[in-house]
CSV table of C-alpha atoms (C1' of nucleotides) in Angstrom, one decimal:
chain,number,residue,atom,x,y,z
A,52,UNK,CA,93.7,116.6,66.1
A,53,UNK,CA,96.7,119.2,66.7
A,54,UNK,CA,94.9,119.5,70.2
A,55,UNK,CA,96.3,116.4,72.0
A,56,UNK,CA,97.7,116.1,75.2
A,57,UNK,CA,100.8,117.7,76.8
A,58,UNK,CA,103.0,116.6,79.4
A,59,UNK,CA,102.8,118.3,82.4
A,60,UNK,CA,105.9,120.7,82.6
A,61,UNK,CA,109.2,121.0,85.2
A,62,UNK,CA,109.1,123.2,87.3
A,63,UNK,CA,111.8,124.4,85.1
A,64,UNK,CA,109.8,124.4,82.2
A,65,UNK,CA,106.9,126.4,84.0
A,66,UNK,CA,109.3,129.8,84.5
A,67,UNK,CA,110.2,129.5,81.1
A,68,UNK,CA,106.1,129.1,79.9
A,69,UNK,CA,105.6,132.0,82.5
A,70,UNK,CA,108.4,134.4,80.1
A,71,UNK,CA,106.4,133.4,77.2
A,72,UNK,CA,103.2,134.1,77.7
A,73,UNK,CA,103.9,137.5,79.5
A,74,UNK,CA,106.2,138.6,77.0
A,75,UNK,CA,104.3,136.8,73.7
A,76,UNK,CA,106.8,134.9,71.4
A,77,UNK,CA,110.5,135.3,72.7
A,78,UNK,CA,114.2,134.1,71.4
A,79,UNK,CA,116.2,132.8,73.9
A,80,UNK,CA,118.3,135.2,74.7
A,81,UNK,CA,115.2,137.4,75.6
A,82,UNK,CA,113.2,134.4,78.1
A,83,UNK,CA,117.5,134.1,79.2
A,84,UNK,CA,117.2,137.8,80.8
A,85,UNK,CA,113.9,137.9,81.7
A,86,UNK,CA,115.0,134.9,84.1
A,87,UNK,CA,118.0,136.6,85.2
A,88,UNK,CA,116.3,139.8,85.8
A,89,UNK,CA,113.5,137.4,87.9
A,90,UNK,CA,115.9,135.5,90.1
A,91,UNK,CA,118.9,137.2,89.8
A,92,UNK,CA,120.4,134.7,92.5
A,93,UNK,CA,120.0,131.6,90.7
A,94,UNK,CA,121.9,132.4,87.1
A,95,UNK,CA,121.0,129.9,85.2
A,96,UNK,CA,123.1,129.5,82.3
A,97,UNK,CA,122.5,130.9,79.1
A,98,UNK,CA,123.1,127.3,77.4
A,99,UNK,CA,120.6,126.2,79.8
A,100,UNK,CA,117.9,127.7,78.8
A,101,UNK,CA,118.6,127.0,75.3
A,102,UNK,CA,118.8,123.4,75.9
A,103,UNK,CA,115.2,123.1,77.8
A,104,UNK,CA,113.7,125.0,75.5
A,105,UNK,CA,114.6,122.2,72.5
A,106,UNK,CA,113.4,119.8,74.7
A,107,UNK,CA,110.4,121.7,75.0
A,108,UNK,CA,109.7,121.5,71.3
A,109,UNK,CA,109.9,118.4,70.9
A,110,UNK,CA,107.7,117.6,73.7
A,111,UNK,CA,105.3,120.1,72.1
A,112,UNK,CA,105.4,122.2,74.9
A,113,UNK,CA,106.6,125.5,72.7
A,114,UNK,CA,106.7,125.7,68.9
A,115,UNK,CA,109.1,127.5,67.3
A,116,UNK,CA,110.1,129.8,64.0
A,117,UNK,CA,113.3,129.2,62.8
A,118,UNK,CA,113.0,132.0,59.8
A,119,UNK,CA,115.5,134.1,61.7
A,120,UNK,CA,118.8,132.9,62.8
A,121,UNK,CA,117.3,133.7,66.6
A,122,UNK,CA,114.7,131.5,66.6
A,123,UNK,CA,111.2,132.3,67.8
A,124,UNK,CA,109.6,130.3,70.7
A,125,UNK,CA,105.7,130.8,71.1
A,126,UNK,CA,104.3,128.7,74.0
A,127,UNK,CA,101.8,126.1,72.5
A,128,UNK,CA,99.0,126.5,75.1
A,129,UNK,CA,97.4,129.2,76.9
A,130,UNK,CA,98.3,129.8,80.5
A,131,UNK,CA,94.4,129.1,81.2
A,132,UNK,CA,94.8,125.7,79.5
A,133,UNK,CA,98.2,125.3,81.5
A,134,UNK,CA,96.5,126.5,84.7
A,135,UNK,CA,93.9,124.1,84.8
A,136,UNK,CA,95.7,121.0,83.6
A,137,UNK,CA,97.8,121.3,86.7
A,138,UNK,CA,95.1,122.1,89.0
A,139,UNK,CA,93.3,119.0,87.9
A,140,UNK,CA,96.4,116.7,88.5
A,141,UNK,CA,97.0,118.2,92.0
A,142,UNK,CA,93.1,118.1,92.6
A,143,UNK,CA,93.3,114.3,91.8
A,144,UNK,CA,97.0,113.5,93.2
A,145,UNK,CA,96.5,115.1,96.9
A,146,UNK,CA,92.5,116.1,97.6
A,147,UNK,CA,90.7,113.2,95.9
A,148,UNK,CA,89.3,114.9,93.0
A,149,UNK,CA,87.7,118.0,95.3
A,150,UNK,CA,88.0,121.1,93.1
A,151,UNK,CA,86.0,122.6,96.5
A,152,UNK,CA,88.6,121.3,99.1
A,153,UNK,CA,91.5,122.2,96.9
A,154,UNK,CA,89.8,125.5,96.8
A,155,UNK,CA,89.7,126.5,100.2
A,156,UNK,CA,93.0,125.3,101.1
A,157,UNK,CA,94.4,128.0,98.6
A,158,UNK,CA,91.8,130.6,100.2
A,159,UNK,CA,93.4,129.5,103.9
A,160,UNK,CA,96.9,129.8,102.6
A,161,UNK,CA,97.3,133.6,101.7
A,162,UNK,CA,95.5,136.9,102.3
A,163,UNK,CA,93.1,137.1,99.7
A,164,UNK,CA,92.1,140.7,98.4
A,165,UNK,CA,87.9,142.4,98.8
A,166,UNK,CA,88.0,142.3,95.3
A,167,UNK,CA,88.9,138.8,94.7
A,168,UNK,CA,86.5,138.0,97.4
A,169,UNK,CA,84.0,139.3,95.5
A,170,UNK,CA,84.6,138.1,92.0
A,171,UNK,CA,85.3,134.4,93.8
A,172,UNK,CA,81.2,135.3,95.2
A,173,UNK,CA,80.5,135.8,92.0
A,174,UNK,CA,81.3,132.6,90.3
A,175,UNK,CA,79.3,131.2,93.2
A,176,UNK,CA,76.5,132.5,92.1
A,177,UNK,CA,76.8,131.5,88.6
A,178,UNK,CA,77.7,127.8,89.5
A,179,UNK,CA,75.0,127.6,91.7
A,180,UNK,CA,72.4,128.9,89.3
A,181,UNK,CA,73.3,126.5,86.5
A,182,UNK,CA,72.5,123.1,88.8
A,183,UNK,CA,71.2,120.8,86.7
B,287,UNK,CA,113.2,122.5,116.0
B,288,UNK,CA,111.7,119.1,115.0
B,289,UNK,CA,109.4,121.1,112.2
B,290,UNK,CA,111.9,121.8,109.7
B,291,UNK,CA,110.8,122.0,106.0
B,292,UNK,CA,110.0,118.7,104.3
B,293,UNK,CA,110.4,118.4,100.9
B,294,UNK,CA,107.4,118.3,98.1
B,295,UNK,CA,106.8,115.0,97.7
B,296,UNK,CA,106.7,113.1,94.3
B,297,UNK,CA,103.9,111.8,92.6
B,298,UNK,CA,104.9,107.7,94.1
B,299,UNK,CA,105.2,109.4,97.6
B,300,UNK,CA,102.0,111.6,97.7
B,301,UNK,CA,100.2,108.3,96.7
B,302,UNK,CA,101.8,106.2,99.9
B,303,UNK,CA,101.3,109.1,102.1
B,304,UNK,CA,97.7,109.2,101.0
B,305,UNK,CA,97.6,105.2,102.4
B,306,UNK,CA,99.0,106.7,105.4
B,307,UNK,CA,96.8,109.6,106.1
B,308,UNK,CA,93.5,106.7,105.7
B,309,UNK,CA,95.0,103.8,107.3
B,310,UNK,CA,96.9,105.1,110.0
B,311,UNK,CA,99.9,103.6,111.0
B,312,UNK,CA,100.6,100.9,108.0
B,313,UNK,CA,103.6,98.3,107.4
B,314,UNK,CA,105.0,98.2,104.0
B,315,UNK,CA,102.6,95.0,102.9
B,316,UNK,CA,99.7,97.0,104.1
B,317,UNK,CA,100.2,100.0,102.3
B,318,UNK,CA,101.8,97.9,98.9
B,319,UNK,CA,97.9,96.0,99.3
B,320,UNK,CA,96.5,99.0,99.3
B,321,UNK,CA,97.6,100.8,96.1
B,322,UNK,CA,97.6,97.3,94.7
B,323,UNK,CA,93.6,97.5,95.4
B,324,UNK,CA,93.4,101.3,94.3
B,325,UNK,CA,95.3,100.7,90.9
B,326,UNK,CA,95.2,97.1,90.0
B,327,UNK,CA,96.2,98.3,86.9
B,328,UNK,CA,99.7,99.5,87.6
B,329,UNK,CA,100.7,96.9,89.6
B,330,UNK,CA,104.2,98.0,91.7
B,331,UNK,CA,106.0,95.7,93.5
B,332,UNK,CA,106.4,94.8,96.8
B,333,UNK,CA,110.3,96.1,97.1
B,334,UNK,CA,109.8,99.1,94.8
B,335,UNK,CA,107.1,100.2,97.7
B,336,UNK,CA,109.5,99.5,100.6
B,337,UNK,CA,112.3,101.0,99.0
B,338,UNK,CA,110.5,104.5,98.2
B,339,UNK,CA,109.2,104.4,102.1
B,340,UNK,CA,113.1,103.7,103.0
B,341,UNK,CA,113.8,106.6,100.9
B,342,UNK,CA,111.4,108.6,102.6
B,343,UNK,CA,112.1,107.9,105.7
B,344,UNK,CA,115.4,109.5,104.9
B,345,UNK,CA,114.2,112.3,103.6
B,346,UNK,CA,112.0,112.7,106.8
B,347,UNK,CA,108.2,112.2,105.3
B,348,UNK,CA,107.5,109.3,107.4
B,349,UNK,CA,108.6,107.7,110.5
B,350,UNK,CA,109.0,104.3,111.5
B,351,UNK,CA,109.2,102.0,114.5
B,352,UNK,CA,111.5,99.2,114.0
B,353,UNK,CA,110.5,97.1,117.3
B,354,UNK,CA,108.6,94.7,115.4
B,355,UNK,CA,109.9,92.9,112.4
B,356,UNK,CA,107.2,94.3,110.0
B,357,UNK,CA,108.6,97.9,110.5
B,358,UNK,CA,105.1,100.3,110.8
B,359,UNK,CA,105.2,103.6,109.4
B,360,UNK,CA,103.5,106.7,109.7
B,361,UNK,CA,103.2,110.1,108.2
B,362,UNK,CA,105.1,112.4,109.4
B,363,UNK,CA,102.9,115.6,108.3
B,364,UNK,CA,99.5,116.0,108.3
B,365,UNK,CA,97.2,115.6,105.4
B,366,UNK,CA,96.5,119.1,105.9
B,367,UNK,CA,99.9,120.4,106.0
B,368,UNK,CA,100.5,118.8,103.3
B,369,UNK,CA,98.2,120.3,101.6
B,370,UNK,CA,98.8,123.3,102.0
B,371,UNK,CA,102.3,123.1,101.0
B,372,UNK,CA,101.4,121.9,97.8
B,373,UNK,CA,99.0,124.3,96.8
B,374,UNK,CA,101.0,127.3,98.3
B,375,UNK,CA,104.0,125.9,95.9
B,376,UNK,CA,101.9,125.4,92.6
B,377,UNK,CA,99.8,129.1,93.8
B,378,UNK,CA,103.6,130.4,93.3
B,379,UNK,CA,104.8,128.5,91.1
B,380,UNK,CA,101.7,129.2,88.4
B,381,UNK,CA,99.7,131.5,89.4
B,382,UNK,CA,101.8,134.4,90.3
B,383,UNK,CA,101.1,133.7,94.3
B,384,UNK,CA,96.9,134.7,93.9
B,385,UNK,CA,95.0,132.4,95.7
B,386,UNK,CA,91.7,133.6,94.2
B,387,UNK,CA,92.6,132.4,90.4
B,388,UNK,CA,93.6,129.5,91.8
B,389,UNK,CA,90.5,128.8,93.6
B,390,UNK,CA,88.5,129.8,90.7
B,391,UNK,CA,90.2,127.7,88.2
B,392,UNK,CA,89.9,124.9,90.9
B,393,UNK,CA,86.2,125.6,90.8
B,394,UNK,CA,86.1,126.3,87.3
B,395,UNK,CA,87.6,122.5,86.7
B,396,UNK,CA,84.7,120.3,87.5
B,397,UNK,CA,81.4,120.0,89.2
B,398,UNK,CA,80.8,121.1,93.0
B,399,UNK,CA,78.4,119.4,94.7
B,400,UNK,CA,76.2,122.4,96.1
B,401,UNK,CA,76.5,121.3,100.0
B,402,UNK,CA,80.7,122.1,99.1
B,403,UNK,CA,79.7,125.6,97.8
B,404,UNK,CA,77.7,126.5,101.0
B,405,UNK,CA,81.1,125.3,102.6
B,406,UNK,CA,83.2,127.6,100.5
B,407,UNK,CA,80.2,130.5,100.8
B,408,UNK,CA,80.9,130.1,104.3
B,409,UNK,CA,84.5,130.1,104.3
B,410,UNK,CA,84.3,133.8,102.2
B,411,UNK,CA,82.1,134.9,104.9
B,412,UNK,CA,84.4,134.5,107.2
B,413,UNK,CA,87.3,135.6,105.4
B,414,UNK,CA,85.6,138.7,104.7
B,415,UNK,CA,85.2,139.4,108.1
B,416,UNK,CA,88.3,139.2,109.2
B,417,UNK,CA,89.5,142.6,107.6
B,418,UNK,CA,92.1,144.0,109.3
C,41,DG,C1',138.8,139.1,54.5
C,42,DG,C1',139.8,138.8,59.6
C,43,DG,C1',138.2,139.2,64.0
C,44,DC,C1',134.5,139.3,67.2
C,45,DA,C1',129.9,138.4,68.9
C,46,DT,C1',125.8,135.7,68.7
C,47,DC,C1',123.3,131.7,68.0
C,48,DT,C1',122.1,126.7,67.6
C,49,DA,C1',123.4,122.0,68.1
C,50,DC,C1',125.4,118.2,70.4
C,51,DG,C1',126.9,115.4,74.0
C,52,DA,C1',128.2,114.3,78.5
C,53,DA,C1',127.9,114.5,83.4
C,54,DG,C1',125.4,114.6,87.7
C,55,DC,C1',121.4,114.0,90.2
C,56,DC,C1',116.9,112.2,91.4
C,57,DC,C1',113.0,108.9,90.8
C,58,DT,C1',111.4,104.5,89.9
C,59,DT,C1',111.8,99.7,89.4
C,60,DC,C1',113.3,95.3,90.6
C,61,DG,C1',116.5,91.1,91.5
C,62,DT,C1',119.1,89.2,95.0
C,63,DT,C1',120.6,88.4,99.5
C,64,DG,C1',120.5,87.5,104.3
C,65,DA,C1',117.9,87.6,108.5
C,66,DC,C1',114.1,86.0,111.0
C,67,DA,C1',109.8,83.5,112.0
C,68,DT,C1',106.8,79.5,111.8
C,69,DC,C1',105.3,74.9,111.0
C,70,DT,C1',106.0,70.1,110.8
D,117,DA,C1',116.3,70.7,112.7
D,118,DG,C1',114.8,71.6,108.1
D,119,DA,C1',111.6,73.6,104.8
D,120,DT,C1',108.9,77.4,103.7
D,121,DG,C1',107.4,82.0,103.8
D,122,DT,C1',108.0,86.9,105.1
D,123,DC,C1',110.8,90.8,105.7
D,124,DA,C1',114.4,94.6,105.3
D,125,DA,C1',118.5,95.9,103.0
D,126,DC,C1',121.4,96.7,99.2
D,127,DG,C1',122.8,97.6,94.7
D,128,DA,C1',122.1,98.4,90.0
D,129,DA,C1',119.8,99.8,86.0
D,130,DG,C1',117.0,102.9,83.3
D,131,DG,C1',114.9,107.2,82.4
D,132,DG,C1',114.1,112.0,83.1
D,133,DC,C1',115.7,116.8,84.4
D,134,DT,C1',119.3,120.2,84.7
D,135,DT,C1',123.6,121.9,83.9
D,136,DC,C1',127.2,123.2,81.1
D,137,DG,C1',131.4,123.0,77.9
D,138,DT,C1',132.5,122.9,73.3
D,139,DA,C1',132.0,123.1,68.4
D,140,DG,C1',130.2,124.9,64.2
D,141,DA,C1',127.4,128.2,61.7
D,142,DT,C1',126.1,132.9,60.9
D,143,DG,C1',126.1,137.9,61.0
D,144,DC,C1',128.5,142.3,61.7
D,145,DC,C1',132.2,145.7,61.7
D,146,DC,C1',136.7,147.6,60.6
DNA sequence: GGGCATCTACGAAGCCCTTCGTTGACATCT
DNA sequence: AGATGTCAACGAAGGGCTTCGTAGATGCCC
């Protein structure tokens, strides 16, 4: 039952989930920089960071090892788990529960590489195979 | 110069603009009726409606004409634009700007009817296409 | 030990979002 | 005209997010 659900995150909190799960389990200090070094115009503050990243705890967002005086944040799920939570809550909020709408709209918005093409075809295929 | 940036919506205004965009044009009873049938559950009231379409007036999401007493309001943006705002901003925001692994977690999310596939098989065609 | 750097914890402030009660204006019906 | 109902406007309250200053604990170096 450790699996329940988790609030969606900030926008603030996202960057933060972003450090973790390309760096793996972080302190502070280290998601801090790796901030700064990411958007070196917006400096947030050092404190700052600390203090969303208790809140994050106790929302369940990030655990955390305290063993070490620098304590050690892990985020609690996987980015694939994150990824899809939020693009089920915009699917239903904005396209009506469409995952094929929502889809194309992100297609529309950007250049999109050959190679992505092609793996998108792919999972075509497979979803179209397994109709039931 | 009348197409400055609007701001992202929240979650309340997305769900009045959505009245909008299928109603048309709407007064503030209409569109409180509305969510009133699409949620019974949640149950907002009348002035908590009319105040966030006040607010976003302000903020420029809709418009209104104020000839009548019952003020009629419309969206200011297109359902599409809209659209594509908010998935260009969670495509940044969480998915390290790829539109592909957004679409495919979009797809990945829940089932496609298969006439919406041959839509989307159709939309890689002519993406592919367009090569430069 | 004394001084310095680093870290967590705490609390407050500011802002935005949401909700709603109240008020005053306006319309309608009798 | 008076009663009733509808409407916009306003203000306030509560909660959440973000920011930061400050304090207290801990580790390190001379």
């Amino acid at each position: 039952m450790s699996e329940s659900k988790l609030p969606r995150p900030t926008d603030g909190e996202l960057a933060i989930l972003r450090v973790l799960w390309e760096r793996g389990t972080s302190t502070v200090r280290e998601v801090h920089e790796a901030l700064n070094r990411r958007e070196p115009e917006e400096g947030t503050g050092y404190t700052t960071v600390l203090k969303l990243m208790q809140i994050m705890t106790e929302k369940g967002l990030v655990e955390r090892d305290e063993s070490q005086r620098a304590h050690v944040y892990r985020a609690k799920a996987t980015e694939q788990r994150t990824q899809r939570q939020l693009v089920s809550d915009l699917m239903e909020r904005a396209f009506g529960g469409s995952p094929a709408r929502l889809a194309m709209q992100a297609l529309s918005s950007r250049k999109t590489s050959p190679q992505e093409l092609a793996e998108l075809r792919q999972l075509l295929d497979s979803l179209e195979g397994a109709d039931e």
